[in-house]
mmCIF file of C-alpha atoms and ligand atoms in Angstrom:
data_model
loop_
_atom_site.group_PDB
_atom_site.id
_atom_site.type_symbol
_atom_site.label_atom_id
_atom_site.label_comp_id
_atom_site.label_asym_id
_atom_site.label_seq_id
_atom_site.Cartn_x
_atom_site.Cartn_y
_atom_site.Cartn_z
ATOM 1 C CA MET Y 1 -20.341 -28.807 16.699
ATOM 2 C CA ALA Y 2 -17.625 -27.891 13.883
ATOM 3 C CA VAL Y 3 -16.102 -31.109 13.760
ATOM 4 C CA LEU Y 4 -19.550 -32.372 12.565
ATOM 5 C CA LEU Y 5 -19.333 -30.594 9.244
ATOM 6 C CA ASP Y 6 -16.782 -32.268 6.872
ATOM 7 C CA SER Y 7 -13.604 -30.494 5.740
ATOM 8 C CA VAL Y 8 -14.356 -30.188 2.128
ATOM 9 C CA LEU Y 9 -17.716 -28.424 3.270
ATOM 10 C CA MET Y 10 -15.542 -26.282 5.813
ATOM 11 C CA LYS Y 11 -13.249 -25.170 2.975
ATOM 12 C CA ALA Y 12 -15.744 -24.093 0.919
ATOM 13 C CA LYS Y 13 -17.294 -22.175 3.840
ATOM 14 C CA PHE Y 14 -13.892 -20.234 4.434
ATOM 15 C CA ARG Y 15 -13.887 -19.417 0.663
ATOM 16 C CA GLY Y 16 -17.814 -18.141 1.063
ATOM 17 C CA CYS Y 17 -17.207 -16.011 4.133
ATOM 18 C CA MET Y 18 -14.270 -13.990 2.737
ATOM 19 C CA LEU Y 19 -15.789 -13.653 -0.573
ATOM 20 C CA GLY Y 20 -18.761 -12.405 1.479
ATOM 21 C CA THR Y 21 -16.473 -9.908 2.747
ATOM 22 C CA LEU Y 22 -14.976 -8.847 -0.182
ATOM 23 C CA MET Y 23 -17.930 -8.706 -2.788
ATOM 24 C CA GLY Y 24 -20.162 -7.186 -0.185
ATOM 25 C CA ASP Y 25 -17.354 -4.387 -0.231
ATOM 26 C CA CYS Y 26 -16.603 -4.185 -3.753
ATOM 27 C CA LEU Y 27 -20.428 -4.239 -4.578
ATOM 28 C CA GLY Y 28 -21.551 -1.845 -2.407
ATOM 29 C CA ALA Y 29 -18.826 0.716 -2.441
ATOM 30 C CA PRO Y 30 -20.449 2.618 -5.262
ATOM 31 C CA PHE Y 31 -23.320 3.424 -3.105
ATOM 32 C CA GLU Y 32 -21.505 4.254 0.440
ATOM 33 C CA GLY Y 33 -23.550 7.406 1.611
ATOM 34 C CA ASP Y 34 -26.507 7.018 -0.721
ATOM 35 C CA PRO Y 35 -29.882 7.116 0.607
ATOM 36 C CA GLY Y 36 -31.006 3.972 -0.613
ATOM 37 C CA SER Y 37 -32.814 2.455 -3.360
ATOM 38 C CA ARG Y 38 -34.284 -0.924 -4.387
ATOM 39 C CA ALA Y 39 -35.121 -0.177 -8.024
ATOM 40 C CA ILE Y 40 -31.415 1.288 -8.623
ATOM 41 C CA VAL Y 41 -29.809 -1.807 -6.759
ATOM 42 C CA GLN Y 42 -32.072 -4.117 -8.174
ATOM 43 C CA LYS Y 43 -30.877 -3.200 -12.002
ATOM 44 C CA TYR Y 44 -27.087 -3.030 -11.121
ATOM 45 C CA PHE Y 45 -27.409 -6.261 -9.577
ATOM 46 C CA ASP Y 46 -29.391 -7.674 -12.639
ATOM 47 C CA LYS Y 47 -26.585 -6.297 -15.050
ATOM 48 C CA ILE Y 48 -23.623 -7.594 -13.059
ATOM 49 C CA ASP Y 49 -25.435 -10.919 -12.647
ATOM 50 C CA GLY Y 50 -25.891 -11.190 -16.172
ATOM 51 C CA GLU Y 51 -23.373 -13.984 -18.006
ATOM 52 C CA TYR Y 52 -22.473 -11.417 -20.879
ATOM 53 C CA THR Y 53 -22.069 -8.061 -18.778
ATOM 54 C CA LYS Y 54 -18.825 -6.133 -19.252
ATOM 55 C CA SER Y 55 -18.242 -3.301 -16.694
ATOM 56 C CA PRO Y 56 -15.443 -1.677 -14.948
ATOM 57 C CA ILE Y 57 -14.038 -3.722 -12.081
ATOM 58 C CA LYS Y 58 -15.375 -2.542 -8.815
ATOM 59 C CA MET Y 59 -12.424 -1.942 -6.383
ATOM 60 C CA TYR Y 60 -12.387 -3.170 -2.807
ATOM 61 C CA THR Y 61 -12.093 -0.458 -0.031
ATOM 62 C CA ASP Y 62 -10.462 -0.380 3.522
ATOM 63 C CA ASP Y 63 -13.129 -3.303 4.619
ATOM 64 C CA THR Y 64 -11.155 -5.674 2.516
ATOM 65 C CA ALA Y 65 -7.649 -3.977 2.913
ATOM 66 C CA MET Y 66 -7.866 -4.748 6.588
ATOM 67 C CA THR Y 67 -9.556 -8.089 6.419
ATOM 68 C CA LYS Y 68 -6.383 -9.153 4.073
ATOM 69 C CA SER Y 69 -4.114 -8.222 7.059
ATOM 70 C CA ILE Y 70 -6.218 -9.763 9.684
ATOM 71 C CA ALA Y 71 -6.064 -13.118 7.425
ATOM 72 C CA LYS Y 72 -2.105 -12.608 6.606
ATOM 73 C CA CYS Y 73 -1.528 -12.062 10.214
ATOM 74 C CA LEU Y 74 -3.217 -15.571 11.111
ATOM 75 C CA ILE Y 75 -1.579 -17.232 8.093
ATOM 76 C CA ASP Y 76 2.041 -16.100 8.917
ATOM 77 C CA LYS Y 77 1.770 -16.224 12.666
ATOM 78 C CA PRO Y 78 -0.511 -18.367 14.210
ATOM 79 C CA PRO Y 79 -2.265 -18.067 16.609
ATOM 80 C CA PHE Y 80 -1.776 -14.388 16.907
ATOM 81 C CA ASP Y 81 1.052 -11.738 16.954
ATOM 82 C CA TYR Y 82 -0.954 -8.327 17.543
ATOM 83 C CA LYS Y 83 2.248 -6.268 16.725
ATOM 84 C CA TYR Y 84 2.514 -7.822 13.468
ATOM 85 C CA LEU Y 85 -1.073 -7.194 12.338
ATOM 86 C CA ALA Y 86 -0.482 -3.468 13.673
ATOM 87 C CA LYS Y 87 2.352 -3.371 11.232
ATOM 88 C CA LEU Y 88 0.384 -4.920 8.635
ATOM 89 C CA PHE Y 89 -2.582 -2.578 8.809
ATOM 90 C CA VAL Y 90 0.155 0.106 8.381
ATOM 91 C CA LYS Y 91 2.060 -1.132 5.797
ATOM 92 C CA GLU Y 92 -1.279 -1.684 3.561
ATOM 93 C CA TYR Y 93 -2.360 1.797 4.509
ATOM 94 C CA PHE Y 94 0.530 3.520 3.483
ATOM 95 C CA LYS Y 95 0.880 1.261 0.597
ATOM 96 C CA GLU Y 96 -2.669 2.316 -0.664
ATOM 97 C CA ARG Y 97 -4.008 5.339 1.134
ATOM 98 C CA ARG Y 98 -6.962 5.825 -1.455
ATOM 99 C CA ARG Y 99 -9.106 3.090 -0.036
ATOM 100 C CA GLY Y 100 -11.530 4.996 1.539
ATOM 101 C CA TYR Y 101 -10.268 4.789 5.083
ATOM 102 C CA GLY Y 102 -12.430 6.268 8.152
ATOM 103 C CA PRO Y 103 -10.935 9.658 8.953
ATOM 104 C CA GLY Y 104 -9.724 8.743 12.620
ATOM 105 C CA VAL Y 105 -8.495 5.430 11.796
ATOM 106 C CA THR Y 106 -5.858 7.191 9.806
ATOM 107 C CA GLN Y 107 -4.602 9.284 12.795
ATOM 108 C CA VAL Y 108 -3.851 5.593 14.350
ATOM 109 C CA PHE Y 109 -1.897 4.221 11.666
ATOM 110 C CA ASN Y 110 0.344 7.722 11.471
ATOM 111 C CA LYS Y 111 1.041 7.409 15.006
ATOM 112 C CA LEU Y 112 1.542 3.810 15.379
ATOM 113 C CA ARG Y 113 4.242 4.411 12.806
ATOM 114 C CA SER Y 114 5.904 7.266 14.240
ATOM 115 C CA TYR Y 115 5.724 6.086 17.711
ATOM 116 C CA LYS Y 116 7.538 2.937 16.087
ATOM 117 C CA TYR Y 117 4.907 0.369 17.408
ATOM 118 C CA GLU Y 118 6.325 1.036 21.044
ATOM 119 C CA ASP Y 119 2.720 0.295 22.562
ATOM 120 C CA ILE Y 120 0.638 -0.614 20.047
ATOM 121 C CA TYR Y 121 -2.832 0.143 21.602
ATOM 122 C CA LYS Y 122 -2.069 3.768 22.916
ATOM 123 C CA PRO Y 123 -2.698 5.691 19.609
ATOM 124 C CA ALA Y 124 -6.314 4.111 19.610
ATOM 125 C CA LYS Y 125 -6.866 4.897 22.985
ATOM 126 C CA GLU Y 126 -6.213 8.733 22.477
ATOM 127 C CA GLN Y 127 -8.793 8.955 19.631
ATOM 128 C CA PHE Y 128 -11.835 11.084 20.035
ATOM 129 C CA GLU Y 129 -10.728 12.745 23.247
ATOM 130 C CA GLY Y 130 -9.945 9.619 24.921
ATOM 131 C CA THR Y 131 -13.080 7.851 24.619
ATOM 132 C CA GLY Y 132 -11.910 5.676 21.439
ATOM 133 C CA SER Y 133 -13.468 5.123 18.311
ATOM 134 C CA TYR Y 134 -17.455 3.674 18.098
ATOM 135 C CA GLY Y 135 -16.941 3.142 14.243
ATOM 136 C CA ASN Y 136 -17.576 -0.013 12.172
ATOM 137 C CA GLY Y 137 -14.134 -0.525 11.512
ATOM 138 C CA GLY Y 138 -13.226 -3.214 13.861
ATOM 139 C CA ALA Y 139 -16.393 -5.352 12.731
ATOM 140 C CA MET Y 140 -15.870 -4.910 9.176
ATOM 141 C CA ARG Y 141 -12.739 -6.656 9.157
ATOM 142 C CA ILE Y 142 -13.228 -9.334 11.640
ATOM 143 C CA SER Y 143 -14.539 -12.458 9.367
ATOM 144 C CA PRO Y 144 -10.733 -14.359 9.409
ATOM 145 C CA ILE Y 145 -10.864 -14.790 13.287
ATOM 146 C CA PRO Y 146 -14.341 -16.863 13.693
ATOM 147 C CA LEU Y 147 -12.899 -19.140 10.679
ATOM 148 C CA PHE Y 148 -9.581 -19.432 12.239
ATOM 149 C CA PHE Y 149 -10.925 -20.213 15.877
ATOM 150 C CA ALA Y 150 -13.901 -21.899 14.976
ATOM 151 C CA ASN Y 151 -13.200 -24.660 17.691
ATOM 152 C CA ASN Y 152 -12.050 -22.365 20.339
ATOM 153 C CA TYR Y 153 -14.763 -19.762 21.444
ATOM 154 C CA ASP Y 154 -12.633 -18.422 24.266
ATOM 155 C CA ALA Y 155 -9.582 -17.559 22.010
ATOM 156 C CA LEU Y 156 -11.943 -16.431 19.273
ATOM 157 C CA ILE Y 157 -13.174 -13.425 21.458
ATOM 158 C CA GLU Y 158 -9.814 -12.687 22.878
ATOM 159 C CA ALA Y 159 -8.562 -12.345 19.190
ATOM 160 C CA VAL Y 160 -11.371 -10.129 18.300
ATOM 161 C CA VAL Y 161 -11.144 -8.038 21.233
ATOM 162 C CA LYS Y 162 -7.140 -7.767 21.124
ATOM 163 C CA SER Y 163 -7.515 -7.085 17.324
ATOM 164 C CA THR Y 164 -9.936 -4.516 17.289
ATOM 165 C CA GLU Y 165 -8.664 -2.675 20.094
ATOM 166 C CA ILE Y 166 -5.585 -1.724 18.284
ATOM 167 C CA THR Y 167 -7.787 0.879 16.314
ATOM 168 C CA HIS Y 168 -11.112 0.925 18.162
ATOM 169 C CA THR Y 169 -11.204 1.065 22.013
ATOM 170 C CA HIS Y 170 -14.853 2.132 22.672
ATOM 171 C CA THR Y 171 -16.956 -0.494 24.058
ATOM 172 C CA LEU Y 172 -19.475 0.099 21.301
ATOM 173 C CA GLY Y 173 -16.675 -0.388 18.827
ATOM 174 C CA VAL Y 174 -15.123 -3.562 20.448
ATOM 175 C CA ASN Y 175 -18.660 -5.062 21.168
ATOM 176 C CA GLY Y 176 -19.837 -4.560 17.749
ATOM 177 C CA SER Y 177 -16.775 -6.620 16.285
ATOM 178 C CA ILE Y 178 -17.745 -9.235 19.358
ATOM 179 C CA LEU Y 179 -21.162 -9.256 17.656
ATOM 180 C CA GLN Y 180 -20.606 -9.626 13.999
ATOM 181 C CA ALA Y 181 -18.016 -12.209 14.825
ATOM 182 C CA ILE Y 182 -20.103 -14.535 16.802
ATOM 183 C CA ALA Y 183 -22.616 -14.126 13.956
ATOM 184 C CA ILE Y 184 -20.231 -15.349 11.602
ATOM 185 C CA HIS Y 185 -19.536 -18.499 13.994
ATOM 186 C CA GLN Y 186 -23.353 -19.358 14.137
ATOM 187 C CA GLY Y 187 -23.631 -19.202 10.404
ATOM 188 C CA LEU Y 188 -20.702 -21.154 10.008
ATOM 189 C CA MET Y 189 -22.205 -24.003 12.296
ATOM 190 C CA LEU Y 190 -25.109 -24.055 10.126
ATOM 191 C CA HIS Y 191 -25.439 -26.667 7.039
ATOM 192 C CA PRO Y 192 -25.807 -24.938 3.825
ATOM 193 C CA GLU Y 193 -29.220 -26.451 2.925
ATOM 194 C CA GLU Y 194 -30.919 -25.600 6.232
ATOM 195 C CA LYS Y 195 -32.330 -22.204 7.360
ATOM 196 C CA ALA Y 196 -31.381 -20.339 10.414
ATOM 197 C CA ASP Y 197 -34.623 -19.834 12.455
ATOM 198 C CA TYR Y 198 -34.185 -16.396 13.227
ATOM 199 C CA LYS Y 199 -35.678 -16.494 16.858
ATOM 200 C CA VAL Y 200 -32.933 -19.299 17.706
ATOM 201 C CA PHE Y 201 -30.140 -17.615 15.973
ATOM 202 C CA ILE Y 202 -30.916 -14.002 17.730
ATOM 203 C CA GLU Y 203 -31.615 -15.769 20.944
ATOM 204 C CA LYS Y 204 -28.316 -17.222 20.888
ATOM 205 C CA LEU Y 205 -26.548 -13.980 20.054
ATOM 206 C CA ILE Y 206 -28.515 -12.251 23.060
ATOM 207 C CA GLY Y 207 -27.156 -14.989 25.424
ATOM 208 C CA LYS Y 208 -23.824 -14.417 24.542
ATOM 209 C CA MET Y 209 -23.694 -10.463 24.214
ATOM 210 C CA LYS Y 210 -24.804 -10.843 27.758
ATOM 211 C CA LYS Y 211 -21.502 -11.345 28.965
ATOM 212 C CA PHE Y 212 -20.030 -8.540 27.351
ATOM 213 C CA GLU Y 213 -22.723 -5.812 28.043
ATOM 214 C CA GLY Y 214 -24.138 -4.174 31.293
ATOM 215 C CA GLY Y 215 -21.623 -1.953 32.285
ATOM 216 C CA GLU Y 216 -21.614 1.772 32.114
ATOM 217 C CA ILE Y 217 -21.052 3.310 28.620
ATOM 218 C CA LYS Y 218 -20.488 7.036 28.330
ATOM 219 C CA ASP Y 219 -23.349 9.060 27.064
ATOM 220 C CA ILE Y 220 -25.258 6.143 26.591
ATOM 221 C CA ASP Y 221 -28.250 5.448 28.889
ATOM 222 C CA ASP Y 222 -28.890 1.822 27.969
ATOM 223 C CA PRO Y 223 -26.082 -0.632 29.347
ATOM 224 C CA SER Y 224 -26.917 -3.238 26.943
ATOM 225 C CA PRO Y 225 -27.331 -1.391 23.711
ATOM 226 C CA TYR Y 226 -26.395 -4.502 21.219
ATOM 227 C CA GLN Y 227 -29.094 -6.685 23.029
ATOM 228 C CA SER Y 228 -31.503 -4.057 22.547
ATOM 229 C CA GLN Y 229 -30.758 -3.814 19.019
ATOM 230 C CA LEU Y 230 -31.300 -7.728 18.659
ATOM 231 C CA LYS Y 231 -34.625 -7.426 20.397
ATOM 232 C CA ARG Y 232 -35.579 -5.112 17.759
ATOM 233 C CA ILE Y 233 -34.542 -7.213 14.866
ATOM 234 C CA GLN Y 234 -36.972 -9.768 16.653
ATOM 235 C CA LYS Y 235 -39.587 -7.247 16.498
ATOM 236 C CA LEU Y 236 -39.263 -6.559 12.829
ATOM 237 C CA PHE Y 237 -39.888 -10.163 12.046
ATOM 238 C CA GLU Y 238 -42.580 -10.265 14.089
ATOM 239 C CA ILE Y 239 -44.490 -7.087 12.815
ATOM 240 C CA GLU Y 240 -43.962 -8.751 9.010
ATOM 241 C CA LYS Y 241 -47.277 -9.545 7.868
ATOM 242 C CA PRO Y 242 -47.643 -11.298 3.993
ATOM 243 C CA ASN Y 243 -49.419 -8.293 2.781
ATOM 244 C CA GLU Y 244 -47.587 -5.852 4.850
ATOM 245 C CA PRO Y 245 -43.646 -6.096 4.405
ATOM 246 C CA VAL Y 246 -41.548 -4.330 6.624
ATOM 247 C CA SER Y 247 -40.112 -1.378 4.484
ATOM 248 C CA ASP Y 248 -36.763 -0.287 3.793
ATOM 249 C CA ASP Y 249 -37.242 2.876 5.516
ATOM 250 C CA GLU Y 250 -38.788 0.883 9.020
ATOM 251 C CA VAL Y 251 -35.500 -1.055 8.968
ATOM 252 C CA VAL Y 252 -33.230 1.847 8.748
ATOM 253 C CA ALA Y 253 -35.377 3.821 10.996
ATOM 254 C CA CYS Y 254 -35.370 1.007 13.649
ATOM 255 C CA LEU Y 255 -31.875 -0.724 13.203
ATOM 256 C CA GLY Y 256 -29.806 2.036 11.467
ATOM 257 C CA ASN Y 257 -27.347 2.221 8.504
ATOM 258 C CA SER Y 258 -24.560 4.272 9.641
ATOM 259 C CA ILE Y 259 -20.546 4.446 10.010
ATOM 260 C CA SER Y 260 -21.171 3.612 13.948
ATOM 261 C CA ALA Y 261 -20.957 -0.522 14.995
ATOM 262 C CA LEU Y 262 -24.029 -0.016 16.814
ATOM 263 C CA HIS Y 263 -25.990 0.979 14.086
ATOM 264 C CA SER Y 264 -24.330 -1.263 11.253
ATOM 265 C CA VAL Y 265 -23.722 -4.453 12.844
ATOM 266 C CA PRO Y 266 -27.453 -5.473 13.992
ATOM 267 C CA THR Y 267 -28.562 -4.136 10.333
ATOM 268 C CA ALA Y 268 -26.019 -6.477 8.554
ATOM 269 C CA ILE Y 269 -27.376 -9.834 10.953
ATOM 270 C CA TYR Y 270 -30.880 -8.934 10.135
ATOM 271 C CA CYS Y 271 -30.249 -8.335 6.334
ATOM 272 C CA TYR Y 272 -28.842 -11.915 6.566
ATOM 273 C CA LEU Y 273 -31.463 -13.418 8.310
ATOM 274 C CA ARG Y 274 -34.224 -11.699 6.170
ATOM 275 C CA ALA Y 275 -32.673 -12.611 2.942
ATOM 276 C CA GLN Y 276 -32.936 -16.262 3.785
ATOM 277 C CA ASN Y 277 -36.285 -16.222 2.125
ATOM 278 C CA ASP Y 278 -37.626 -14.117 -0.550
ATOM 279 C CA ILE Y 279 -38.105 -10.475 -0.210
ATOM 280 C CA PRO Y 280 -41.215 -8.648 -1.690
ATOM 281 C CA ASP Y 281 -39.978 -6.442 -4.450
ATOM 282 C CA LEU Y 282 -36.311 -7.718 -4.441
ATOM 283 C CA LYS Y 283 -35.932 -10.315 -7.477
ATOM 284 C CA ALA Y 284 -32.796 -12.385 -6.631
ATOM 285 C CA ASP Y 285 -33.008 -16.538 -6.211
ATOM 286 C CA ASN Y 286 -29.718 -17.141 -4.886
ATOM 287 C CA PRO Y 287 -29.591 -16.052 -0.871
ATOM 288 C CA PHE Y 288 -26.292 -15.168 -1.035
ATOM 289 C CA ARG Y 289 -27.015 -12.396 -3.732
ATOM 290 C CA ARG Y 290 -30.158 -11.586 -2.112
ATOM 291 C CA SER Y 291 -28.500 -10.586 1.341
ATOM 292 C CA ILE Y 292 -25.889 -8.602 -0.396
ATOM 293 C CA GLN Y 293 -28.158 -6.934 -2.795
ATOM 294 C CA TYR Y 294 -30.835 -5.958 0.192
ATOM 295 C CA ALA Y 295 -27.788 -4.662 2.592
ATOM 296 C CA ILE Y 296 -27.087 -2.334 -0.421
ATOM 297 C CA SER Y 297 -30.578 -1.373 -1.202
ATOM 298 C CA LEU Y 298 -30.763 0.196 2.627
ATOM 299 C CA GLY Y 299 -28.268 2.964 1.743
ATOM 300 C CA GLY Y 300 -25.743 4.548 4.024
ATOM 301 C CA ASP Y 301 -23.117 2.344 4.743
ATOM 302 C CA THR Y 302 -23.335 0.218 2.181
ATOM 303 C CA ASP Y 303 -19.898 -1.141 1.481
ATOM 304 C CA THR Y 304 -19.397 -2.298 5.056
ATOM 305 C CA ILE Y 305 -23.284 -3.594 5.905
ATOM 306 C CA ALA Y 306 -22.985 -5.601 2.788
ATOM 307 C CA ALA Y 307 -19.596 -6.953 3.422
ATOM 308 C CA MET Y 308 -20.553 -7.959 7.283
ATOM 309 C CA THR Y 309 -24.057 -9.262 5.678
ATOM 310 C CA GLY Y 310 -22.000 -11.182 2.936
ATOM 311 C CA SER Y 311 -19.443 -12.811 5.589
ATOM 312 C CA ILE Y 312 -22.128 -14.164 7.668
ATOM 313 C CA ALA Y 313 -24.294 -15.217 4.456
ATOM 314 C CA GLY Y 314 -21.041 -16.825 2.690
ATOM 315 C CA ALA Y 315 -19.950 -18.683 6.014
ATOM 316 C CA HIS Y 316 -23.493 -20.256 6.204
ATOM 317 C CA TYR Y 317 -23.864 -20.962 2.533
ATOM 318 C CA GLY Y 318 -20.515 -21.626 1.282
ATOM 319 C CA GLU Y 319 -18.947 -20.940 -2.101
ATOM 320 C CA ARG Y 320 -21.355 -22.755 -4.086
ATOM 321 C CA PHE Y 321 -24.005 -20.129 -3.811
ATOM 322 C CA VAL Y 322 -21.673 -17.148 -4.645
ATOM 323 C CA SER Y 323 -22.367 -16.191 -8.581
ATOM 324 C CA GLU Y 324 -19.362 -16.755 -10.872
ATOM 325 C CA ASN Y 325 -21.008 -13.893 -12.923
ATOM 326 C CA MET Y 326 -20.861 -11.667 -9.792
ATOM 327 C CA LYS Y 327 -17.253 -12.593 -8.864
ATOM 328 C CA LYS Y 328 -16.121 -11.595 -12.719
ATOM 329 C CA HIS Y 329 -16.725 -8.063 -11.471
ATOM 330 C CA CYS Y 330 -15.079 -7.572 -8.387
ATOM 331 C CA GLU Y 331 -11.208 -7.161 -7.841
ATOM 332 C CA PHE Y 332 -8.997 -9.230 -5.742
ATOM 333 C CA VAL Y 333 -11.472 -12.879 -6.230
ATOM 334 C CA LYS Y 334 -8.694 -15.282 -6.972
ATOM 335 C CA GLU Y 335 -6.229 -13.693 -4.367
ATOM 336 C CA MET Y 336 -9.197 -14.105 -1.717
ATOM 337 C CA VAL Y 337 -9.746 -17.471 -2.117
ATOM 338 C CA GLU Y 338 -6.217 -18.053 -1.951
ATOM 339 C CA LEU Y 339 -6.253 -16.306 1.485
ATOM 340 C CA ALA Y 340 -9.328 -18.139 2.313
ATOM 341 C CA ASP Y 341 -7.506 -21.646 1.593
ATOM 342 C CA ASP Y 342 -4.380 -20.799 3.319
ATOM 343 C CA LEU Y 343 -6.490 -19.544 6.398
ATOM 344 C CA PHE Y 344 -8.043 -22.961 6.486
ATOM 345 C CA LYS Y 345 -5.202 -24.910 5.994
ATOM 346 C CA VAL Y 346 -3.585 -23.562 9.228
ATOM 347 C CA SER Y 347 -6.812 -23.423 11.196
ATOM 348 C CA ASP Y 348 -7.799 -26.576 13.439
ATOM 349 C CA LEU Y 349 -10.477 -27.299 10.817
ATOM 350 C CA GLY Y 350 -7.715 -27.609 7.967
ATOM 351 C CA GLY Y 351 -6.741 -31.280 9.401
ATOM 352 C CA LYS Y 352 -3.135 -29.893 10.477
HETATM 353 N N1 F2R R 1 -14.557 6.442 5.474
HETATM 354 C C1 F2R R 1 -15.609 5.414 4.984
HETATM 355 N N2 F2R R 1 -16.389 6.091 4.059
HETATM 356 C C2 F2R R 1 -16.281 7.435 3.903
HETATM 357 C C3 F2R R 1 -16.465 7.779 2.489
HETATM 358 C C4 F2R R 1 -15.354 7.348 1.818
HETATM 359 C C5 F2R R 1 -15.317 7.519 0.364
HETATM 360 N N3 F2R R 1 -16.258 6.761 -0.428
HETATM 361 C C6 F2R R 1 -13.870 7.536 -0.364
HETATM 362 O O1 F2R R 1 -13.580 6.743 -1.101
HETATM 363 O O2 F2R R 1 -13.089 8.294 -0.082
HETATM 364 N N4 F2R R 1 -15.551 4.240 4.893
HETATM 365 C C7 F2R R 1 -14.711 3.488 5.893
HETATM 366 O O3 F2R R 1 -14.971 4.079 7.210
HETATM 367 C C8 F2R R 1 -15.635 3.118 7.786
HETATM 368 C C9 F2R R 1 -14.883 2.453 9.221
HETATM 369 O O4 F2R R 1 -14.723 3.873 9.682
HETATM 370 P P1 F2R R 1 -13.573 3.295 10.723
HETATM 371 O O5 F2R R 1 -12.404 2.592 10.752
HETATM 372 O O6 F2R R 1 -14.487 3.002 12.140
HETATM 373 O O7 F2R R 1 -12.842 4.607 11.306
HETATM 374 P P2 F2R R 1 -13.049 6.089 12.411
HETATM 375 O O8 F2R R 1 -12.497 7.065 11.938
HETATM 376 O O9 F2R R 1 -12.535 5.035 13.593
HETATM 377 O O10 F2R R 1 -14.711 5.890 12.670
HETATM 378 C C10 F2R R 1 -15.547 6.380 11.808
HETATM 379 C C11 F2R R 1 -16.265 7.754 12.008
HETATM 380 O O11 F2R R 1 -17.145 7.567 13.159
HETATM 381 C C12 F2R R 1 -17.198 8.934 14.179
HETATM 382 N N5 F2R R 1 -16.756 8.489 15.305
HETATM 383 C C13 F2R R 1 -16.334 6.886 15.899
HETATM 384 N N6 F2R R 1 -15.965 7.221 17.419
HETATM 385 C C14 F2R R 1 -16.553 8.380 17.477
HETATM 386 C C15 F2R R 1 -16.439 8.991 18.834
HETATM 387 N N7 F2R R 1 -15.911 8.361 19.739
HETATM 388 N N8 F2R R 1 -16.894 10.219 19.162
HETATM 389 C C16 F2R R 1 -17.403 10.561 17.848
HETATM 390 N N9 F2R R 1 -17.754 10.154 16.649
HETATM 391 C C17 F2R R 1 -16.897 9.100 16.593
HETATM 392 C C18 F2R R 1 -16.209 9.905 13.343
HETATM 393 O O12 F2R R 1 -17.058 10.570 12.606
HETATM 394 C C19 F2R R 1 -15.076 8.755 12.702
HETATM 395 O O13 F2R R 1 -14.710 9.160 11.731
HETATM 396 C C20 F2R R 1 -16.516 1.971 7.230
HETATM 397 O O14 F2R R 1 -17.689 2.569 6.643
HETATM 398 C C21 F2R R 1 -15.396 1.794 6.011
HETATM 399 O O15 F2R R 1 -15.970 1.835 4.694
HETATM 400 MG MG1 MG R 2 -14.911 0.901 3.090
HETATM 401 MG MG1 MG R 3 -18.222 1.686 4.702
#
């Protein structure tokens, strides 16, 4: 399917996806942990999307720092060198520790370094008394993988799992990365001018997640929690009526907006799908902006949910939909475009 979309368009989609991760992160970070507010976030976006607005540059956080490492690993050592990736994560962390990393994952970095990368999967397995992390730190950084492996689905899944398990070994952490990666992959295969049919998009995701769910998960009754979340997304679309839009509180109560992968990856997918169309009381003409703005309005883990939403939307729409005004307010835009281009060059789609 990917080969049907021409290479100029694909290059723009690589940029859109990587910029979506970066800009969702930078623009969402000031609101991380907030209760969520349509009005405040509307004002903020109107300001930063204005042509002449001057405001301090918004800094990226751990979401982008770790995405950079995955992109660099794929560019430097394709198709994948997991020990090199572990070293890049650690190097990036110790270079700039104050990028808002999850409290647990920093222990993994410390152990990786002190054990001298002897077994790169051991420290993550020891997290949380041996249960591993179910945080969204695997999913938030995954975007380079579905881009690079766009034409090789099995390799894509293998790379998602092996790269996630360096820090996150809980089934929910790993499956969250898988779901986020396949959602990006599905977005990548859509033409920018077409809309994803939410039913088809979700049905495809449910079908693909069946392969990874169904086993026992400690402390969780539902053996297929991601498929259940995807069905809840379908329900949210089905109950929406023209005069009775689904409220932000309903979305958060239904899907969540927390730091756990189970309660943030499906939320990001919903934000992307819903923002394809106008959202009542949210003013934004452009679906890329609308998706990130909406994700941030929901509050909670705003940088991460917006980064994941932005990466799916960016993979679908491509760079043409990314506002130049908004770009000016984010750190690392030029460098992220260069990384996206280098990743494109080494990927199957880059025509090497
Ligand atoms: N850390 C944050 N935000 C906190 C505030 C940042 C502040 N603004 C600042 O600038 O300092 N955000 C980042 O963390 C999330 C990704 O986290 P990740 O990488 O998954 O980390 P970790 O530590 O592995 O998991 C996160 C927390 O989830 C709970 N948890 C996970 N697994 C658990 C288990 N098996 N049992 C019990 N609890 C578990 C723990 O509380 C973990 O600390 C992103 O939002 C990123 O932006
Ligand atoms: Mg962050
Ligand atoms: Mg976050």
